[in-house]
XYZ file of C-alpha atoms in Angstrom:
544
model
C 49.850 138.102 -7.562
C 53.715 137.040 -7.283
C 56.136 139.205 -6.158
C 59.804 139.200 -6.250
C 62.232 142.754 -5.964
C 64.946 142.936 -8.461
C 67.589 145.918 -7.498
C 69.842 147.063 -10.444
C 71.964 149.095 -8.466
C 75.415 151.005 -10.239
C 75.937 152.278 -6.601
C 78.571 149.556 -5.542
C 78.699 150.822 -1.577
C 74.884 150.520 -1.885
C 74.631 146.857 -2.196
C 77.246 146.778 0.461
C 75.001 149.131 2.776
C 72.188 146.759 2.507
C 73.665 143.671 2.591
C 74.991 144.697 5.855
C 71.402 146.156 7.164
C 69.932 142.938 6.367
C 72.103 141.070 9.040
C 70.461 143.494 11.618
C 69.045 140.931 14.246
C 65.825 140.628 15.340
C 63.966 137.236 15.930
C 60.287 136.897 15.258
C 57.408 137.934 17.860
C 55.784 134.591 17.393
C 58.532 132.544 18.620
C 57.973 131.186 22.099
C 59.575 132.755 25.163
C 62.703 133.858 24.084
C 65.712 135.650 26.470
C 67.915 138.726 25.470
C 70.437 137.119 23.388
C 68.129 134.867 21.324
C 68.310 134.196 17.615
C 65.185 132.072 16.849
C 63.428 133.157 13.743
C 59.724 133.290 13.222
C 57.928 130.183 12.957
C 54.289 129.700 11.937
C 54.571 133.047 9.837
C 52.340 133.228 6.882
C 54.715 133.539 3.623
C 53.851 133.885 0.116
C 52.899 130.099 -0.464
C 49.088 130.386 0.791
C 46.523 131.400 -2.070
C 43.996 133.009 -2.549
C 41.498 130.601 -1.617
C 43.107 129.865 2.009
C 43.327 133.847 2.615
C 39.925 134.306 1.924
C 39.166 132.173 5.038
C 39.543 134.861 7.681
C 38.465 134.676 11.189
C 38.480 136.259 14.673
C 38.358 139.485 15.888
C 42.320 140.500 16.746
C 42.722 143.242 19.664
C 45.911 144.911 20.625
C 46.757 146.782 23.806
C 49.348 149.545 22.962
C 50.788 152.284 25.373
C 49.070 155.404 23.827
C 46.426 156.798 21.628
C 48.167 157.531 18.082
C 48.416 161.330 17.286
C 47.471 160.670 13.956
C 46.565 158.183 11.323
C 48.377 160.157 8.451
C 51.872 158.959 7.691
C 52.865 162.164 6.505
C 51.678 163.824 9.831
C 52.999 161.750 12.689
C 56.369 160.897 14.193
C 55.393 158.235 17.046
C 55.241 154.222 16.824
C 51.912 153.620 17.770
C 50.496 155.572 14.744
C 52.896 154.135 12.967
C 51.735 150.367 14.042
C 48.023 151.702 13.555
C 48.902 153.009 10.197
C 50.861 150.183 8.584
C 47.465 147.934 8.391
C 46.188 150.520 6.043
C 48.696 151.957 4.264
C 51.850 150.755 2.127
C 54.575 152.116 0.351
C 57.502 151.400 -2.484
C 59.224 149.254 -0.326
C 59.314 148.164 3.655
C 61.441 146.208 6.087
C 60.849 142.747 6.924
C 61.991 141.394 10.733
C 65.693 141.077 9.945
C 65.755 144.486 8.316
C 65.623 143.011 4.802
C 64.130 145.216 1.960
C 61.198 143.847 0.508
C 58.942 144.913 -2.223
C 55.312 146.347 -1.876
C 53.884 148.690 -4.113
C 57.232 148.459 -6.036
C 58.638 145.259 -8.255
C 62.095 146.940 -8.573
C 64.005 149.563 -7.817
C 67.607 150.840 -9.254
C 70.277 153.596 -8.668
C 71.901 155.377 -11.177
C 75.997 155.765 -11.310
C 76.385 158.159 -8.663
C 73.559 157.690 -6.508
C 71.623 160.545 -7.251
C 68.817 159.296 -8.796
C 66.696 156.061 -7.961
C 64.113 154.570 -10.082
C 61.060 152.414 -8.806
C 59.376 150.081 -11.237
C 55.698 149.724 -9.790
C 52.901 147.099 -9.205
C 50.139 147.052 -11.738
C 46.699 146.368 -10.826
C 46.873 148.147 -7.170
C 43.533 150.054 -5.964
C 43.066 152.333 -2.758
C 40.181 151.409 -0.329
C 37.710 153.763 -2.368
C 38.526 151.957 -5.486
C 40.925 154.777 -7.074
C 44.008 153.376 -9.111
C 47.579 153.733 -7.859
C 50.297 154.356 -10.265
C 53.041 156.654 -10.647
C 51.307 159.604 -10.910
C 49.312 159.589 -7.796
C 52.995 158.578 -5.938
C 54.380 161.674 -7.339
C 51.462 163.743 -6.547
C 51.641 162.423 -2.967
C 55.650 162.921 -2.564
C 54.742 166.294 -3.623
C 52.088 167.317 -0.906
C 54.084 165.977 1.549
C 57.079 167.891 0.495
C 55.114 171.242 0.146
C 56.060 173.280 2.994
C 52.901 175.160 2.872
C 50.759 171.533 4.078
C 52.814 171.748 7.379
C 53.372 168.060 7.630
C 55.316 166.944 10.325
C 57.302 164.254 8.002
C 58.274 166.835 5.333
C 61.718 167.069 6.859
C 62.246 163.623 6.364
C 62.033 163.755 2.303
C 64.131 166.867 2.207
C 66.561 164.859 0.285
C 64.358 164.708 -2.745
C 64.625 167.414 -5.229
C 62.830 166.053 -7.822
C 59.942 163.445 -8.645
C 59.633 162.397 -12.129
C 57.186 160.329 -13.797
C 58.273 158.361 -16.507
C 55.579 156.138 -17.500
C 52.173 154.564 -16.148
C 54.300 152.462 -13.578
C 57.880 153.896 -13.476
C 58.844 156.749 -11.323
C 62.112 158.578 -10.457
C 63.456 160.358 -7.529
C 66.283 162.238 -7.656
C 68.363 163.899 -5.101
C 71.010 167.058 -5.664
C 73.541 165.530 -3.895
C 74.619 161.615 -3.928
C 72.362 159.631 -1.684
C 72.679 155.758 -1.405
C 70.232 155.881 1.489
C 67.337 156.723 -0.543
C 65.668 153.068 -0.608
C 66.215 152.519 2.879
C 64.176 156.268 3.779
C 61.402 154.715 0.904
C 61.053 152.034 2.982
C 60.184 153.886 6.192
C 56.594 153.967 7.552
C 56.024 157.309 6.826
C 56.888 156.749 2.885
C 53.261 155.413 2.332
C 50.693 156.590 -0.090
C 47.272 157.703 0.381
C 44.467 157.833 -2.369
C 44.577 160.950 -4.578
C 40.870 161.691 -3.552
C 41.886 162.484 -0.131
C 44.567 164.679 -1.345
C 41.758 166.190 -3.486
C 39.753 166.995 -0.936
C 42.655 168.784 1.351
C 43.698 170.751 -1.345
C 39.704 171.816 -2.081
C 38.894 172.364 1.583
C 41.893 172.851 3.859
C 39.567 171.546 7.216
C 39.261 168.659 6.017
C 41.257 166.152 8.054
C 43.808 163.380 7.018
C 44.486 162.869 10.223
C 41.101 161.012 10.726
C 40.749 160.163 6.890
C 43.055 157.405 6.264
C 42.326 155.931 2.877
C 45.619 153.386 1.567
C 46.244 150.246 -0.529
C 46.939 148.127 2.511
C 45.044 144.870 3.629
C 42.867 146.394 6.449
C 40.861 149.705 6.154
C 39.560 152.160 8.646
C 36.266 151.508 10.623
C 36.169 154.270 13.436
C 38.446 156.043 15.823
C 36.698 156.506 19.403
C 38.946 158.698 21.080
C 40.683 157.663 24.043
C 38.750 154.314 23.676
C 39.603 152.037 20.351
C 40.778 152.483 16.833
C 39.405 149.537 14.390
C 40.404 148.587 10.653
C 38.660 145.935 9.081
C 39.667 143.560 6.317
C 39.819 144.749 2.929
C 37.855 142.640 0.950
C 39.502 143.778 -2.120
C 43.111 144.004 -1.565
C 44.942 143.584 -4.146
C 47.963 141.433 -3.252
C 46.676 137.836 -3.654
C 49.572 135.983 -2.054
C 49.066 138.454 1.699
C 45.235 138.480 2.086
C 44.318 139.280 5.900
C 43.611 136.544 8.485
C 41.332 137.956 10.618
C 38.268 140.220 10.175
C 39.452 143.049 12.033
C 41.932 144.220 14.534
C 41.019 146.806 17.180
C 43.538 149.030 18.948
C 42.866 149.737 22.600
C 45.399 152.735 23.961
C 45.787 151.641 27.396
C 48.102 153.948 28.927
C 49.108 151.866 32.391
C 51.001 149.111 31.886
C 50.005 146.664 34.593
C 46.116 147.237 32.857
C 48.061 145.794 29.668
C 49.459 142.895 31.347
C 46.244 141.913 33.226
C 44.070 141.985 29.777
C 46.364 140.066 28.358
C 46.771 137.123 30.902
C 42.917 137.368 31.293
C 42.529 137.174 27.554
C 40.349 140.719 26.787
C 43.582 141.312 24.377
C 45.825 139.513 22.432
C 48.720 141.366 21.434
C 50.380 144.157 24.003
C 53.293 146.072 23.733
C 55.711 147.392 24.979
C 55.441 145.528 27.857
C 56.989 147.212 31.233
C 60.162 145.100 32.623
C 58.917 144.264 36.009
C 55.963 142.386 34.391
C 58.804 140.495 31.804
C 59.561 137.397 34.316
C 56.096 137.032 35.145
C 54.901 137.126 31.541
C 57.493 134.226 30.854
C 55.667 131.827 33.842
C 51.834 132.364 31.920
C 51.335 129.086 29.916
C 49.016 130.885 27.353
C 51.315 133.924 26.595
C 54.478 134.298 24.277
C 56.875 136.692 25.229
C 59.479 138.047 23.241
C 62.770 139.912 24.153
C 65.104 141.424 21.918
C 67.599 144.220 20.815
C 65.921 147.441 19.753
C 67.158 150.541 18.044
C 65.431 152.921 20.359
C 67.713 155.312 22.527
C 66.309 156.862 25.660
C 67.679 160.312 26.738
C 67.061 163.470 28.560
C 66.731 166.271 25.844
C 67.857 170.259 26.867
C 67.053 173.311 25.638
C 69.662 175.306 24.229
C 67.831 178.478 24.175
C 67.893 177.922 27.945
C 71.424 179.904 28.740
C 71.948 177.512 31.909
C 72.664 174.323 29.135
C 75.086 176.611 27.036
C 77.600 175.665 29.157
C 79.631 172.238 28.167
C 80.471 171.528 31.894
C 76.741 171.568 32.747
C 75.962 169.186 30.192
C 78.987 167.191 31.149
C 77.966 167.295 34.663
C 74.378 166.342 34.222
C 75.815 163.219 32.454
C 77.971 162.244 35.284
C 74.976 162.802 37.690
C 72.957 160.078 36.396
C 73.733 156.376 37.385
C 72.913 154.801 34.325
C 73.735 151.136 35.230
C 71.394 151.838 38.486
C 68.845 152.859 36.004
C 68.808 149.812 34.184
C 68.657 147.997 37.500
C 66.084 149.337 38.898
C 63.708 150.818 36.327
C 64.448 148.344 33.606
C 64.980 145.288 35.280
C 68.200 144.901 33.275
C 66.495 144.897 30.047
C 68.852 147.682 28.552
C 72.238 148.441 28.177
C 73.831 151.955 28.650
C 73.415 154.467 25.647
C 76.993 154.905 24.371
C 76.401 156.803 21.159
C 73.420 158.773 20.081
C 72.418 155.630 18.296
C 71.853 152.406 19.223
C 74.450 149.136 18.270
C 71.565 147.616 16.033
C 71.573 150.917 13.469
C 73.788 150.548 10.668
C 76.536 153.284 11.063
C 76.771 152.834 15.092
C 80.137 153.689 16.573
C 80.613 153.492 20.353
C 81.827 155.528 22.690
C 83.252 155.892 25.810
C 80.646 156.568 28.499
C 79.985 159.129 30.807
C 80.925 157.285 34.310
C 78.559 157.880 37.150
C 80.536 160.103 39.383
C 78.600 162.510 41.916
C 81.618 164.527 42.727
C 83.105 165.084 39.374
C 79.594 166.484 38.286
C 79.703 168.481 41.623
C 83.098 170.085 40.342
C 81.790 170.517 36.975
C 78.909 172.686 38.085
C 80.940 174.585 40.135
C 83.568 175.204 37.390
C 80.597 176.465 35.474
C 79.626 179.100 38.035
C 76.463 176.821 39.254
C 77.940 175.576 42.596
C 74.596 176.309 43.637
C 72.861 174.265 41.312
C 69.643 175.553 39.685
C 66.173 174.613 39.195
C 64.599 172.742 35.800
C 61.388 171.222 34.309
C 61.617 167.410 32.923
C 58.658 167.085 30.592
C 57.510 163.399 30.087
C 54.974 160.973 28.282
C 52.835 159.768 31.074
C 53.035 156.107 30.334
C 54.574 153.720 33.489
C 58.120 153.333 31.570
C 58.723 157.054 31.004
C 57.266 158.261 34.285
C 59.523 155.905 35.945
C 62.384 156.983 34.139
C 61.555 160.363 34.246
C 61.226 160.192 38.797
C 64.322 158.034 38.590
C 66.351 160.855 36.749
C 65.076 163.693 38.966
C 66.359 162.039 42.215
C 69.870 161.605 40.653
C 70.493 165.354 39.626
C 68.641 166.323 42.623
C 71.905 164.757 44.599
C 74.245 167.326 42.481
C 72.032 170.351 43.297
C 69.753 170.262 40.213
C 65.746 170.604 41.478
C 63.666 169.139 38.861
C 60.270 168.998 38.583
C 58.802 166.124 36.392
C 55.548 167.130 34.694
C 53.528 164.208 32.687
C 51.566 164.576 29.586
C 49.771 162.672 27.070
C 52.025 161.783 24.116
C 50.327 163.704 21.514
C 50.190 166.514 23.993
C 53.690 166.243 24.752
C 54.739 165.923 21.068
C 52.442 169.050 20.165
C 54.552 171.071 22.765
C 58.100 170.067 21.535
C 56.771 170.793 17.768
C 55.945 174.138 18.867
C 59.628 174.748 20.569
C 57.959 177.015 23.328
C 58.743 176.810 26.945
C 60.762 173.175 26.293
C 63.672 173.325 29.248
C 64.110 169.120 29.755
C 62.282 166.361 28.158
C 62.699 162.406 28.310
C 62.869 161.162 24.556
C 63.014 158.012 22.965
C 64.380 158.033 19.514
C 64.634 155.013 16.834
C 65.524 155.604 13.313
C 62.884 153.850 11.165
C 65.521 153.446 8.279
C 67.746 151.517 10.468
C 70.884 153.541 9.652
C 72.961 156.260 10.846
C 72.070 159.403 9.010
C 68.290 159.569 10.080
C 69.369 158.273 13.462
C 71.269 161.460 13.954
C 70.340 164.244 11.522
C 66.750 164.818 13.075
C 67.713 165.567 16.085
C 71.433 167.349 15.911
C 71.026 169.261 12.379
C 70.564 172.916 12.238
C 67.941 172.936 9.862
C 65.710 170.285 12.069
C 64.625 172.621 14.679
C 61.002 173.050 15.857
C 58.571 173.863 14.377
C 57.457 170.428 13.180
C 61.064 169.215 13.242
C 62.564 166.863 15.991
C 65.375 169.174 17.082
C 63.587 170.143 20.064
C 66.966 171.390 21.873
C 67.372 173.755 19.172
C 71.003 172.579 19.097
C 72.982 174.335 16.590
C 76.313 172.949 15.296
C 77.649 174.067 11.888
C 80.338 171.488 11.743
C 78.174 168.780 12.183
C 75.869 170.039 9.451
C 78.750 169.656 7.178
C 79.805 166.297 8.085
C 76.114 164.827 7.622
C 76.459 166.673 3.974
C 79.750 164.473 3.336
C 78.541 161.353 4.432
C 75.632 161.478 2.470
C 77.699 162.904 -0.595
C 80.580 159.958 -0.824
C 79.998 156.976 -2.992
C 82.621 155.058 -0.901
C 81.039 153.147 1.851
C 84.255 153.181 4.364
C 84.681 156.669 4.124
C 80.603 157.553 5.120
C 80.995 155.237 8.156
C 84.409 156.923 8.988
C 82.449 160.570 9.018
C 79.364 159.246 11.057
C 81.629 157.818 13.716
C 83.228 161.038 13.751
C 79.661 162.586 13.892
C 79.099 160.313 16.971
C 81.937 161.101 18.578
C 81.509 164.783 18.389
C 77.883 164.524 19.641
C 78.992 162.378 22.633
C 81.548 164.679 23.605
C 79.637 168.162 22.904
C 76.714 166.317 25.349
C 73.609 167.709 24.137
C 71.493 164.945 25.743
C 72.124 163.263 28.607
C 72.098 159.704 27.074
C 70.759 157.178 29.251
C 69.865 153.545 27.843
C 68.789 151.435 24.858
C 65.857 149.717 25.953
C 65.340 146.048 24.677
C 61.867 145.123 22.786
C 59.512 143.512 25.027
C 56.030 142.524 23.471
C 53.828 139.806 24.554
C 51.034 137.933 22.669
C 48.630 134.730 23.167
C 49.610 131.433 22.085
C 46.663 131.159 19.510
C 48.160 134.251 17.757
C 50.936 134.125 14.921
C 52.217 135.619 11.713
C 53.612 138.747 13.511
C 57.149 140.337 13.505
C 58.671 143.254 15.338
C 60.900 145.267 13.692
C 63.964 146.738 15.598
C 62.350 150.213 15.994
C 59.756 148.473 18.097
C 57.191 148.814 15.256
C 54.704 145.471 14.930
C 53.566 144.437 11.778
C 50.345 142.708 11.717
C 48.920 142.436 8.461
C 49.623 138.634 8.159
C 48.370 138.349 11.851
C 46.254 135.412 12.339
C 44.447 133.752 15.447
C 43.561 130.066 15.819
């Protein structure tokens, strides 16, 4: 089934938006060892030139080492990258991003905006079936979008789809998504991994039985289907023998995902051949792996930002001078040199340079004396105690411990508490007893609105929303809406730049660093690519 995406947009700046976002850099994972400035494109990746007979000749079992166990296999109910990577083998949406952030077709063949960008209409693929044999069509797509937006279902991604005011089925294979305000980012939102569709039979089961667990029963349309999930051990997906897309049939029989929290263990398992792909890679091991003959290492720009979030319900963080002091107290260059081994850059905004709409700011220079003076002016000359939550992975714990030492030097006594990723996300979602936490954020849409709004808009506070610091800024709320409403690209970019300036000056985060993406694979593995967000696309992977 040959696919070609045709876009007939009348929204002028949307075309410009997509053109620029497509130029975002990311080389492919299946390249040989590359450096931070690599512009290599991906060799050996399968294209649509392969035919069904060739695709049917799958062989081998791929094993992937990831940093943490997924929190859910439901795209509507997870916000972490590990979950998204596993889900992407089984689920599909209208569109997706390729390694250069081009929008490419999946379950849609074309889309077009109306004149004022308040509607986007998708024409859908025909002949697509879910893993359970049920048909995919416009009615099913609408049912999914209505389900995830229903607040009573309590899904983690409900707010992501809040731009949708109505979904209309035009015919069996045509559907229109409407927004109350102009929204030229809708196509990018619908390429996000959470905008994937599950079998209507699974939705029916959930509606009939509220205890039916969609987190553990993934039924999509993708090239792999769910086989098993053994807690803390492995998740296995197997080849979908009836995959609808003749041009992109799976090349391996199965993929096993192993949650390996300890980074050094992931590295050793790759070196011994126990796993075929690992990510992320601790920077300490990057140079070591470059010397391994049977390993390909990829290093490139990312859209991730590391930060320290703070809970504004805690009175001690309400004074701007305290927040500024904390930003000046942390030596980001030292963090990058000592913890990230040089594989990062200082975060000079709440989003990374690779995100469309990024605008850099003057950074908070490391100045312990200034930090102490600001604390004194805020009436906290003696400092204060704080609790810093973090994920229990090597990378996160190292950052947290470094930050704690830095803050201690200006009188802020920080206790680091590490938790399994899923537990930490649940704690932040609950919005109770939060003080400080180490966060890592990347917008899966690749653009500024989703890079900023989830963390700083007043209507995105917990439960189940990303603004875990309960940061309220009504001026920003208005600017977010203004940016989406305007059909003028330059004006929108100007508004997003203003938003970033106001956020950086108001310091609701301690802005840390933007890490490079580092992943590694065996040289006998080809056909994978990495998104700037750090997500790894494995659907066309092959093992020689």
